[in-house]
Short mmCIF file of C-alpha atoms and ligand atoms in Angstrom, two decimals:
data_model
loop_
_atom_site.label_atom_id
_atom_site.label_comp_id
_atom_site.label_asym_id
_atom_site.label_seq_id
_atom_site.Cartn_x
_atom_site.Cartn_y
_atom_site.Cartn_z
CA MET A 875 122.87 104.63 109.27
CA SER A 876 120.05 104.11 106.78
CA ARG A 877 116.62 102.87 107.79
CA GLN A 878 115.78 99.16 107.87
CA ILE A 879 112.24 98.51 106.75
CA VAL A 880 110.11 95.42 106.18
CA SER A 881 106.49 94.63 105.33
CA ILE A 882 103.84 95.12 108.02
CA VAL A 883 100.93 92.69 108.10
CA GLY A 884 98.25 92.80 110.80
CA GLY A 885 100.27 95.48 112.61
CA LYS A 886 103.35 93.22 112.87
CA GLU A 887 106.59 93.10 110.92
CA ALA A 888 106.52 90.28 108.39
CA ALA A 889 109.28 88.00 107.13
CA SER A 890 111.44 89.05 104.21
CA ALA A 891 113.04 86.81 101.63
CA THR A 892 115.51 89.12 99.87
CA ALA A 893 117.23 92.43 100.51
CA TYR A 894 116.89 95.60 98.43
CA GLU A 895 118.55 99.00 98.77
CA SER A 896 116.56 102.11 98.04
CA THR A 897 119.05 104.81 97.06
CA ASN A 898 119.03 108.56 96.59
CA PRO A 899 119.05 109.24 92.81
CA ALA A 900 120.65 112.65 93.39
CA ARG A 901 123.64 110.93 95.11
CA THR A 902 123.52 107.34 94.05
CA GLY A 903 126.04 106.21 96.65
CA GLU A 904 123.62 107.16 99.42
CA VAL A 905 121.32 104.42 100.70
CA VAL A 906 117.97 105.78 101.92
CA ALA A 907 116.64 102.47 103.21
CA GLN A 908 117.52 98.80 103.43
CA VAL A 909 114.30 97.10 102.41
CA GLY A 910 113.38 93.51 103.16
CA LEU A 911 111.36 92.18 100.23
CA ALA A 912 108.69 89.62 101.02
CA ASP A 913 107.74 86.61 98.89
CA ALA A 914 104.42 85.63 97.31
CA GLU A 915 103.26 83.81 100.43
CA VAL A 916 103.54 86.96 102.56
CA PHE A 917 101.41 88.82 100.02
CA ALA A 918 98.78 86.06 100.09
CA ALA A 919 98.91 85.94 103.91
CA ALA A 920 98.49 89.73 104.09
CA SER A 921 95.36 89.39 101.94
CA ARG A 922 93.95 86.75 104.32
CA THR A 923 94.71 89.01 107.31
CA ALA A 924 93.02 91.91 105.54
CA LYS A 925 89.98 89.78 104.79
CA GLU A 926 89.63 88.94 108.48
CA ALA A 927 90.05 92.57 109.60
CA GLN A 928 87.66 93.92 106.96
CA ARG A 929 84.60 92.27 108.52
CA GLU A 930 84.89 94.43 111.67
CA TRP A 931 86.04 97.56 109.84
CA ALA A 932 82.93 97.47 107.63
CA LYS A 933 80.79 97.52 110.78
CA VAL A 934 82.35 100.79 111.97
CA PRO A 935 79.81 103.49 110.99
CA ALA A 936 80.91 105.40 107.90
CA PRO A 937 80.92 108.79 109.72
CA VAL A 938 83.34 107.28 112.26
CA ARG A 939 85.52 105.95 109.43
CA GLY A 940 85.35 109.51 108.07
CA ARG A 941 86.79 110.77 111.37
CA VAL A 942 89.72 108.37 110.91
CA ILE A 943 90.30 109.84 107.45
CA ALA A 944 90.18 113.32 109.05
CA SER A 945 92.89 112.22 111.52
CA ILE A 946 95.04 110.88 108.68
CA GLY A 947 94.77 114.26 106.95
CA ARG A 948 95.84 116.06 110.12
CA LEU A 949 98.75 113.69 110.72
CA VAL A 950 99.97 114.10 107.16
CA GLU A 951 99.63 117.88 107.39
CA ALA A 952 101.58 117.97 110.65
CA ASN A 953 104.34 115.82 109.10
CA ALA A 954 104.27 117.44 105.66
CA GLU A 955 107.85 118.77 105.56
CA ARG A 956 109.37 115.55 106.86
CA LEU A 957 107.44 113.40 104.44
CA ALA A 958 108.20 115.73 101.52
CA ARG A 959 111.90 115.76 102.38
CA LEU A 960 111.95 111.97 102.41
CA VAL A 961 110.22 111.88 99.01
CA THR A 962 112.84 114.26 97.63
CA GLU A 963 115.65 112.21 99.13
CA GLU A 964 114.33 108.92 97.84
CA ILE A 965 113.11 109.71 94.32
CA GLY A 966 114.69 113.10 93.58
CA LYS A 967 111.44 115.04 93.15
CA PRO A 968 112.06 118.79 93.61
CA TYR A 969 111.08 119.72 97.16
CA ALA A 970 108.37 122.22 96.14
CA GLU A 971 106.71 119.49 94.08
CA ALA A 972 107.14 116.96 96.88
CA LEU A 973 105.34 119.36 99.22
CA GLY A 974 102.58 119.65 96.60
CA GLU A 975 102.39 115.87 96.43
CA VAL A 976 101.95 115.68 100.21
CA ARG A 977 99.31 118.40 99.95
CA GLU A 978 97.42 116.15 97.53
CA ILE A 979 97.05 113.51 100.30
CA VAL A 980 95.57 116.15 102.61
CA ASP A 981 93.21 117.34 99.84
CA THR A 982 92.10 113.76 99.28
CA CYS A 983 91.45 113.30 103.01
CA ASP A 984 89.55 116.61 103.12
CA PHE A 985 87.29 115.41 100.34
CA PHE A 986 86.60 111.95 101.76
CA LEU A 987 86.18 112.79 105.43
CA GLY A 988 82.85 114.40 104.41
CA GLU A 989 81.96 111.40 102.28
CA GLY A 990 81.80 109.45 105.55
CA ARG A 991 78.63 111.41 106.34
CA ARG A 992 77.31 111.09 102.79
CA LEU A 993 78.03 107.79 101.10
CA TYR A 994 74.46 108.17 99.88
CA GLY A 995 72.18 105.39 98.79
CA GLN A 996 68.81 106.11 97.21
CA THR A 997 65.13 105.56 97.92
CA VAL A 998 63.40 104.65 94.69
CA PRO A 999 59.64 104.48 93.98
CA SER A 1000 58.27 100.99 93.39
CA GLU A 1001 55.88 100.09 90.57
CA MET A 1002 53.59 98.59 93.22
CA PRO A 1003 51.93 100.01 96.35
CA ASP A 1004 53.20 99.21 99.85
CA LYS A 1005 56.61 98.35 98.58
CA ASN A 1006 59.83 100.32 99.06
CA LEU A 1007 63.00 100.21 97.05
CA PHE A 1008 66.44 101.26 98.27
CA THR A 1009 70.03 101.18 97.13
CA PHE A 1010 73.07 100.76 99.36
CA ARG A 1011 76.78 101.10 98.70
CA ASN A 1012 78.58 98.07 100.12
CA PRO A 1013 82.36 97.85 100.46
CA VAL A 1014 83.92 95.43 97.96
CA GLY A 1015 86.09 93.68 100.59
CA VAL A 1016 89.87 93.67 100.26
CA ALA A 1017 91.64 95.96 97.83
CA ALA A 1018 95.15 95.05 96.66
CA VAL A 1019 96.81 98.32 95.68
CA ILE A 1020 100.00 98.27 93.61
CA THR A 1021 101.58 101.66 92.97
CA ALA A 1022 104.46 103.28 91.11
CA GLY A 1023 107.11 105.42 92.78
CA ASN A 1024 106.95 108.64 90.75
CA PHE A 1025 104.13 109.80 93.04
CA PRO A 1026 105.08 107.60 96.00
CA VAL A 1027 102.53 109.03 98.43
CA ALA A 1028 99.89 111.11 96.58
CA VAL A 1029 98.78 108.49 94.06
CA PRO A 1030 98.59 105.73 96.71
CA SER A 1031 96.35 108.03 98.76
CA TRP A 1032 93.90 108.15 95.85
CA TYR A 1033 93.32 104.44 96.43
CA LEU A 1034 93.90 104.04 100.16
CA VAL A 1035 91.75 106.92 101.42
CA PRO A 1036 88.50 106.12 99.55
CA ALA A 1037 89.01 102.34 99.93
CA LEU A 1038 89.30 102.65 103.72
CA LEU A 1039 86.50 105.21 103.98
CA CYS A 1040 84.16 102.85 102.13
CA GLY A 1041 84.85 100.07 104.64
CA ASN A 1042 87.43 98.02 102.75
CA ALA A 1043 90.73 96.62 104.02
CA VAL A 1044 93.86 97.17 101.94
CA VAL A 1045 97.07 95.36 101.05
CA TRP A 1046 99.39 97.99 99.60
CA LYS A 1047 102.44 97.06 97.52
CA PRO A 1048 104.43 100.24 96.80
CA ALA A 1049 107.38 100.53 94.40
CA GLU A 1050 110.61 99.17 95.93
CA TYR A 1051 112.60 102.26 94.94
CA ALA A 1052 110.16 104.43 96.93
CA ALA A 1053 109.83 102.07 99.90
CA ALA A 1054 110.94 104.50 102.62
CA SER A 1055 108.39 107.14 101.57
CA ALA A 1056 105.67 104.48 101.48
CA HIS A 1057 106.69 103.13 104.88
CA ALA A 1058 106.51 106.63 106.38
CA MET A 1059 103.07 107.12 104.88
CA TYR A 1060 101.95 103.76 106.27
CA ARG A 1061 103.05 104.85 109.74
CA LEU A 1062 101.06 108.08 109.49
CA PHE A 1063 97.96 106.11 108.48
CA ALA A 1064 98.53 103.63 111.31
CA ALA A 1065 98.81 106.48 113.85
CA SER A 1066 95.21 107.46 113.02
CA GLY A 1067 94.01 104.45 115.00
CA LEU A 1068 93.14 102.20 112.06
CA PRO A 1069 92.71 98.71 113.56
CA ASP A 1070 95.55 96.26 112.82
CA GLY A 1071 95.11 94.40 109.56
CA VAL A 1072 92.88 97.01 107.94
CA LEU A 1073 95.89 98.48 106.16
CA ASN A 1074 98.88 96.27 105.40
CA ILE A 1075 102.03 97.17 103.52
CA VAL A 1076 103.98 94.54 101.60
CA PHE A 1077 107.35 95.23 99.97
CA ALA A 1078 107.96 92.77 97.16
CA ASP A 1079 109.36 92.62 93.65
CA GLY A 1080 107.13 92.41 90.58
CA ALA A 1081 107.27 88.62 90.20
CA GLY A 1082 106.56 87.93 93.88
CA THR A 1083 103.69 90.40 93.88
CA PHE A 1084 102.11 88.89 90.79
CA GLU A 1085 102.33 85.37 92.17
CA GLY A 1086 101.02 86.49 95.58
CA LEU A 1087 98.15 88.33 93.94
CA GLU A 1088 97.25 85.30 91.85
CA ARG A 1089 97.18 83.18 95.01
CA ALA A 1090 95.06 85.73 96.87
CA LEU A 1091 92.60 85.91 93.98
CA ASP A 1092 92.40 82.10 93.86
CA GLU A 1093 91.76 82.00 97.60
CA GLY A 1094 89.05 84.67 97.31
CA SER A 1095 90.77 87.11 99.64
CA VAL A 1096 91.08 90.04 97.18
CA GLN A 1097 88.03 91.59 95.55
CA LYS A 1098 89.53 94.66 93.92
CA VAL A 1099 92.92 95.44 92.44
CA GLY A 1100 94.13 99.00 91.99
CA PHE A 1101 97.22 99.41 89.82
CA THR A 1102 99.20 102.47 88.74
CA GLY A 1103 102.12 101.73 86.44
CA SER A 1104 103.03 100.77 82.90
CA SER A 1105 100.54 99.73 80.22
CA GLU A 1106 102.50 96.49 79.83
CA VAL A 1107 102.05 95.38 83.46
CA GLY A 1108 98.52 96.83 83.51
CA ARG A 1109 97.58 94.50 80.67
CA LYS A 1110 98.82 91.48 82.69
CA ILE A 1111 96.91 92.59 85.77
CA GLY A 1112 93.81 93.18 83.65
CA GLU A 1113 94.10 89.62 82.26
CA LEU A 1114 94.61 88.10 85.70
CA THR A 1115 91.72 89.94 87.33
CA GLY A 1116 89.55 89.30 84.26
CA ARG A 1117 90.05 85.55 84.74
CA HIS A 1118 88.69 86.05 88.26
CA LEU A 1119 85.72 88.02 86.90
CA GLN A 1120 87.01 91.23 88.43
CA SER A 1121 87.71 94.53 86.79
CA ALA A 1122 90.81 96.21 88.16
CA CYS A 1123 91.18 99.95 88.54
CA LEU A 1124 94.04 100.57 86.08
CA GLU A 1125 95.91 103.87 85.81
CA LEU A 1126 98.55 103.37 83.12
CA GLY A 1127 100.87 105.28 80.86
CA GLY A 1128 100.22 108.18 78.54
CA LYS A 1129 101.50 109.78 75.36
CA ASN A 1130 99.92 113.06 76.22
CA PRO A 1131 99.52 115.55 73.37
CA MET A 1132 99.56 119.34 73.52
CA VAL A 1133 98.01 121.14 70.55
CA VAL A 1134 99.14 124.71 69.89
CA MET A 1135 96.68 126.61 67.66
CA PRO A 1136 97.72 129.63 65.55
CA ASP A 1137 95.63 131.85 67.87
CA ALA A 1138 97.42 130.61 71.03
CA ASP A 1139 99.27 132.84 73.46
CA LEU A 1140 102.69 131.42 72.57
CA ASP A 1141 104.47 132.48 75.76
CA LEU A 1142 101.80 130.74 77.81
CA ALA A 1143 102.07 127.64 75.59
CA VAL A 1144 105.86 127.55 76.05
CA GLU A 1145 105.53 127.87 79.81
CA GLY A 1146 102.96 125.05 79.81
CA ALA A 1147 105.07 122.81 77.57
CA LEU A 1148 108.16 123.39 79.72
CA PHE A 1149 106.43 122.32 82.92
CA ALA A 1150 104.40 119.52 81.29
CA GLY A 1151 107.39 118.07 79.47
CA PHE A 1152 110.27 118.59 81.85
CA GLY A 1153 108.82 119.29 85.29
CA THR A 1154 109.23 116.13 87.44
CA ALA A 1155 111.90 115.28 84.79
CA GLY A 1156 109.03 114.20 82.51
CA GLN A 1157 108.20 111.35 84.87
CA ARG A 1158 104.49 111.83 85.39
CA CYS A 1159 101.99 109.61 83.66
CA THR A 1160 100.48 112.95 82.64
CA SER A 1161 103.75 114.38 81.28
CA LEU A 1162 103.76 115.89 77.82
CA GLY A 1163 104.63 113.46 75.00
CA THR A 1164 104.26 115.42 71.76
CA VAL A 1165 103.61 119.06 70.97
CA ILE A 1166 101.36 119.24 67.92
CA VAL A 1167 101.89 122.79 66.74
CA HIS A 1168 100.21 124.62 63.85
CA GLU A 1169 102.66 124.98 60.97
CA SER A 1170 102.21 128.77 60.91
CA VAL A 1171 103.61 129.17 64.44
CA HIS A 1172 105.93 126.16 64.47
CA ASP A 1173 109.26 127.98 64.02
CA GLU A 1174 108.44 130.66 66.56
CA PHE A 1175 107.17 128.13 69.12
CA VAL A 1176 110.15 125.79 68.75
CA GLU A 1177 112.64 128.62 69.07
CA ARG A 1178 111.04 129.94 72.27
CA PHE A 1179 110.55 126.43 73.70
CA ALA A 1180 114.23 125.54 73.09
CA ARG A 1181 115.32 128.80 74.70
CA ALA A 1182 113.17 128.12 77.77
CA VAL A 1183 114.56 124.60 78.11
CA GLY A 1184 118.15 125.88 77.78
CA ALA A 1185 117.52 128.35 80.61
CA ALA A 1186 115.74 125.84 82.87
CA ARG A 1187 117.56 124.80 86.03
CA ILE A 1188 118.29 121.12 86.48
CA GLY A 1189 120.01 120.06 89.68
CA ASP A 1190 119.79 119.35 93.41
CA PRO A 1191 116.10 118.72 94.06
CA MET A 1192 116.30 120.51 97.42
CA GLN A 1193 117.03 123.72 95.46
CA ASN A 1194 114.68 125.77 93.32
CA VAL A 1195 114.98 123.69 90.12
CA LEU A 1196 112.65 122.68 87.31
CA ALA A 1197 113.81 119.08 87.55
CA GLY A 1198 116.03 116.84 89.62
CA PRO A 1199 117.39 113.41 88.70
CA LEU A 1200 115.51 110.43 87.27
CA LEU A 1201 113.75 108.25 89.83
CA ASP A 1202 116.11 105.31 89.91
CA GLN A 1203 118.75 103.48 87.85
CA LYS A 1204 116.08 101.31 86.21
CA PHE A 1205 114.41 104.44 84.85
CA ALA A 1206 117.71 105.94 83.73
CA ASP A 1207 118.51 102.75 81.77
CA ARG A 1208 115.10 102.74 80.11
CA TYR A 1209 115.35 106.45 79.31
CA GLU A 1210 118.71 105.88 77.59
CA GLU A 1211 116.93 103.36 75.39
CA PHE A 1212 114.28 105.94 74.45
CA LEU A 1213 117.11 108.24 73.33
CA THR A 1214 118.14 105.61 70.76
CA TRP A 1215 114.75 106.17 69.08
CA ILE A 1216 115.99 109.55 67.81
CA GLN A 1217 116.38 109.11 64.04
CA PRO A 1218 118.41 110.96 61.38
CA HIS A 1219 115.24 112.73 60.14
CA HIS A 1220 114.77 114.24 63.61
CA LYS A 1221 116.28 117.48 64.79
CA VAL A 1222 117.28 117.87 68.42
CA VAL A 1223 116.73 121.58 69.09
CA SER A 1224 117.48 121.64 72.82
CA GLY A 1225 121.26 121.21 72.82
CA ASN A 1226 123.02 118.37 74.60
CA VAL A 1227 121.53 114.90 74.99
CA GLY A 1228 122.10 112.14 77.54
CA ARG A 1229 123.48 112.01 81.04
CA ILE A 1230 124.65 115.31 82.50
CA SER A 1231 128.34 115.09 83.43
CA LYS A 1232 131.50 117.19 83.55
CA ASP A 1233 132.03 116.51 79.84
CA ASN A 1234 128.35 117.02 79.05
CA PRO A 1235 127.09 119.77 81.39
CA HIS A 1236 123.71 121.55 81.45
CA GLY A 1237 124.78 125.19 81.78
CA ASP A 1238 127.09 125.19 84.77
CA PHE A 1239 125.63 122.00 86.26
CA ASP A 1240 127.88 118.94 85.90
CA GLY A 1241 125.49 116.27 87.15
CA ASP A 1242 127.06 115.95 90.59
CA GLN A 1243 126.77 112.26 91.56
CA GLY A 1244 123.21 111.80 90.41
CA LEU A 1245 121.07 110.35 87.62
CA TYR A 1246 120.63 113.70 85.90
CA TYR A 1247 119.71 113.89 82.21
CA HIS A 1248 119.45 116.68 79.68
CA PRO A 1249 115.94 117.77 78.74
CA VAL A 1250 115.50 116.93 75.04
CA ILE A 1251 113.20 118.46 72.43
CA VAL A 1252 113.01 116.46 69.20
CA ASP A 1253 111.56 118.37 66.27
CA GLY A 1254 110.32 116.75 63.06
CA VAL A 1255 108.71 113.75 64.71
CA ARG A 1256 106.47 111.82 62.28
CA PRO A 1257 103.36 109.73 62.99
CA ALA A 1258 105.11 106.42 62.23
CA ASP A 1259 108.01 107.08 64.64
CA ARG A 1260 108.37 105.17 67.91
CA LEU A 1261 108.98 108.57 69.51
CA PHE A 1262 105.52 109.62 68.35
CA LEU A 1263 103.67 106.40 69.15
CA GLU A 1264 105.09 105.16 72.46
CA GLU A 1265 105.34 106.55 75.96
CA THR A 1266 108.85 107.83 76.73
CA PHE A 1267 108.88 108.23 80.52
CA GLY A 1268 111.54 110.88 81.15
CA PRO A 1269 112.66 114.31 79.87
CA ILE A 1270 112.02 114.04 76.12
CA VAL A 1271 109.33 115.81 74.10
CA GLY A 1272 108.58 115.44 70.39
CA VAL A 1273 107.28 118.20 68.11
CA THR A 1274 105.20 117.77 64.98
CA THR A 1275 102.97 120.05 62.88
CA PHE A 1276 99.41 120.18 61.55
CA GLN A 1277 97.21 122.33 59.30
CA THR A 1278 93.60 121.85 60.53
CA LEU A 1279 92.08 121.17 63.95
CA ASP A 1280 90.70 117.84 62.70
CA GLU A 1281 94.19 116.81 61.69
CA ALA A 1282 95.53 117.86 65.11
CA ILE A 1283 92.86 115.76 66.85
CA ASP A 1284 93.70 112.73 64.68
CA LEU A 1285 97.39 113.13 65.55
CA ALA A 1286 96.54 113.51 69.26
CA ASN A 1287 94.59 110.24 69.21
CA LEU A 1288 96.89 108.25 66.94
CA PRO A 1289 99.18 106.65 69.59
CA GLY A 1290 96.11 105.01 71.17
CA TYR A 1291 96.68 106.17 74.73
CA GLY A 1292 94.11 108.47 76.28
CA LEU A 1293 95.13 109.86 79.65
CA SER A 1294 95.69 113.60 79.48
CA SER A 1295 95.76 116.21 76.72
CA SER A 1296 95.99 119.93 76.28
CA ILE A 1297 95.16 122.65 73.78
CA TYR A 1298 96.41 126.23 73.71
CA THR A 1299 93.94 128.51 71.95
CA THR A 1300 92.04 131.75 72.47
CA ASN A 1301 89.04 130.52 70.48
CA PRO A 1302 86.35 128.61 72.43
CA LYS A 1303 85.30 126.84 69.21
CA ASN A 1304 88.73 125.18 69.03
CA ALA A 1305 88.69 124.31 72.73
CA PHE A 1306 85.30 122.61 72.60
CA GLY A 1307 86.02 120.96 69.25
CA PHE A 1308 89.21 119.48 70.71
CA ARG A 1309 87.45 118.34 73.89
CA GLU A 1310 84.85 116.53 71.84
CA GLY A 1311 87.33 114.85 69.50
CA VAL A 1312 90.20 113.90 71.75
CA SER A 1313 90.14 110.41 73.27
CA ALA A 1314 91.77 111.45 76.57
CA GLY A 1315 90.07 111.18 79.94
CA MET A 1316 91.44 114.61 80.86
CA VAL A 1317 91.64 117.78 78.78
CA SER A 1318 93.37 121.05 79.67
CA VAL A 1319 92.69 124.32 77.91
CA ASN A 1320 95.59 126.77 78.17
CA ASN A 1321 97.19 124.63 80.85
CA SER A 1322 99.76 121.87 81.26
CA THR A 1323 98.88 118.22 80.56
CA SER A 1324 99.91 117.47 84.15
CA GLY A 1325 98.67 118.77 87.47
CA ALA A 1326 95.14 117.40 87.75
CA GLU A 1327 93.25 118.47 90.88
CA ALA A 1328 92.45 115.83 93.47
CA HIS A 1329 88.64 115.99 93.22
CA LEU A 1330 88.07 115.60 89.48
CA PRO A 1331 87.84 112.16 87.86
CA PHE A 1332 91.37 110.97 87.06
CA GLY A 1333 91.89 108.21 84.54
CA GLY A 1334 92.32 107.25 80.95
CA ASN A 1335 91.11 105.30 77.98
CA GLY A 1336 92.76 103.00 75.45
CA LYS A 1337 96.31 102.07 76.44
CA SER A 1338 96.05 104.43 79.44
CA GLY A 1339 93.53 102.33 81.33
CA ASN A 1340 90.29 100.39 81.24
CA GLY A 1341 88.02 103.38 81.74
CA SER A 1342 88.18 103.29 85.54
CA ARG A 1343 88.29 106.65 87.27
CA GLN A 1344 89.94 107.66 90.50
CA SER A 1345 89.41 110.67 92.76
CA GLY A 1346 86.35 112.63 93.78
CA MET A 1347 82.97 110.93 93.97
CA TRP A 1348 83.74 108.85 90.87
CA VAL A 1349 86.19 106.56 92.67
CA LEU A 1350 83.41 105.42 95.02
CA ASP A 1351 82.23 103.11 92.26
CA GLN A 1352 85.62 101.36 92.41
CA PHE A 1353 85.47 100.64 96.11
CA THR A 1354 81.77 99.96 96.65
CA ARG A 1355 79.19 97.79 94.95
CA TRP A 1356 75.59 98.82 94.65
CA GLN A 1357 73.10 96.61 96.41
CA ALA A 1358 69.39 96.92 95.61
CA LEU A 1359 66.86 96.21 98.35
CA ASN A 1360 63.12 95.82 97.84
CA TRP A 1361 60.83 95.59 100.86
CA ASP A 1362 57.19 94.64 100.42
CA HIS A 1363 54.89 95.47 103.35
CA SER A 1364 51.59 94.80 101.56
CA GLY A 1365 51.18 91.44 103.27
CA ARG A 1366 50.80 89.62 99.94
CA LEU A 1367 53.05 88.49 97.12
CA GLN A 1368 53.04 91.28 94.54
CA LYS A 1369 54.68 90.13 91.33
CA ALA A 1370 56.87 92.67 89.55
CA GLN A 1371 55.81 93.44 85.97
CA MET A 1372 52.56 91.45 86.49
CA ASP A 1373 50.67 92.88 89.46
CA VAL A 1374 51.07 96.45 88.27
CA ALA A 1375 48.09 98.82 88.04
CA GLU A 1376 47.34 99.91 84.49
CA ILE A 1377 46.07 103.34 83.49
CA VAL A 1378 44.65 103.04 80.00
CA PRO A 1379 45.32 106.00 77.66
CA ASP A 1380 43.37 106.93 74.53
CA LEU A 1381 46.30 106.83 72.14
CA ASP A 1382 44.01 107.51 69.14
CA PHE A 1383 43.24 110.96 70.49
CA ARG A 1384 44.25 113.77 68.11
CA LEU A 1385 43.77 117.56 68.28
CA ALA A 1386 41.07 118.76 65.87
C1 LIG B 889 100.91 109.94 87.86
O1 LIG B 889 101.96 110.32 87.35
O2 LIG B 889 100.69 108.70 88.02
O3 LIG B 889 98.00 115.22 87.35
C2 LIG B 889 99.86 110.83 88.40
C3 LIG B 889 99.16 115.08 87.74
C4 LIG B 889 99.38 114.55 89.13
C5 LIG B 889 99.25 113.07 89.17
C6 LIG B 889 100.09 112.30 88.20
N1 LIG B 889 98.45 115.17 90.03
O4 LIG B 889 100.11 115.35 87.05
#
């Protein structure tokens, strides 16, 4: 029998309004969890509960909160295989990658448990005597965190761990199609001893979440929104939070470019493009969108890339495969639409296109009973094409050519996203020139566009986000607000800018 799961608010199961089935995309007939979806009121109520709980949580000394984060890391580590297996079962991510994803939670905990003993403020000299200036990091309050299901546990941890460490309470709304993985992660967090109400999990559909969030913002019970998902929904959340004078932390889509210079190690570039484009079935926000390859090496690169894709194993995600199925039916439907963007002037160089089946196999794999799709390389993509300009979440990569580095940089920036990017070159001049010119928040040199490490700033510009950064010390600015304190112990009112001693220089002085 499959699991039955519902939202948990203040440590108690909350009411659900509608039912949802989370299924295994590798065997679509298999239900992983029956999920009770809550309505807008439950979301708003969870935010009120969180607001109440946050007051006490903020009073727990940060080093003690850091110990809780340490416990979460240990619990996740001790349950790594189980959690990874559930992720594979629910969203079809190859098991080795799912284990890596779980590792990323532990890495994030490792980083932030120490932050509990740092969370530094500053002492700052005053312009007047007998006066001291300080800065403090205060928690923002309640964070509403809304996450996608392609990284159902790692990406949420990028929000949850620092938010909790900084003394905030959280209402987390995970993707419905990854509800069981999220529920398991919630239980691991709860086992760390987090007081009830400090972390709440609400399962809801998009419309219910949006309405609940709007209510919570109106009521003043949410002070920060974290969102990972599409640029389209990110824009709506940005508008909503903007109306409440808040700036959300938005981690959105990408059309991530990979530039291949004539001096590149082509085998390395092919290996990078294969993993960046088709690992995770192309379903990372950091997945490769377009290879921008120098015209002098284009034919050679495309031939080797197509060969590598033809040889890549697609199949049961519990096996040693490059990619498993797509995340969910919704993603399969959308991906099929992206395939209609292939135009007569394009050349598909990777072989078969579309759903893998008995009549349309990938090597000897017939698609079993899952949402498996052929990896597709489309050569001859032009700057005006939808395939060039828009994110195509799934296993499809475009190829185009350039003559000069400046032209490659212009092409890389043209779609207007700015999450990740990559250049393959053996010349440092090209690497640094690209870094300087590309609009992306993340740049790889001789490496995949995906696979960022958990302690570097993660985030994008343009259509990829509003400049917010997650991970490492940079995310602290999302979950804390600086407070400035000045303390005058002179025993008199000293007026800033007015009662300041003046040392008079001789500005007419010149060397003889
Ligand atoms: C995402 O798809 O939302 O850098 C995040 C990477 C992963 C995270 C991807 N560590 O590819």
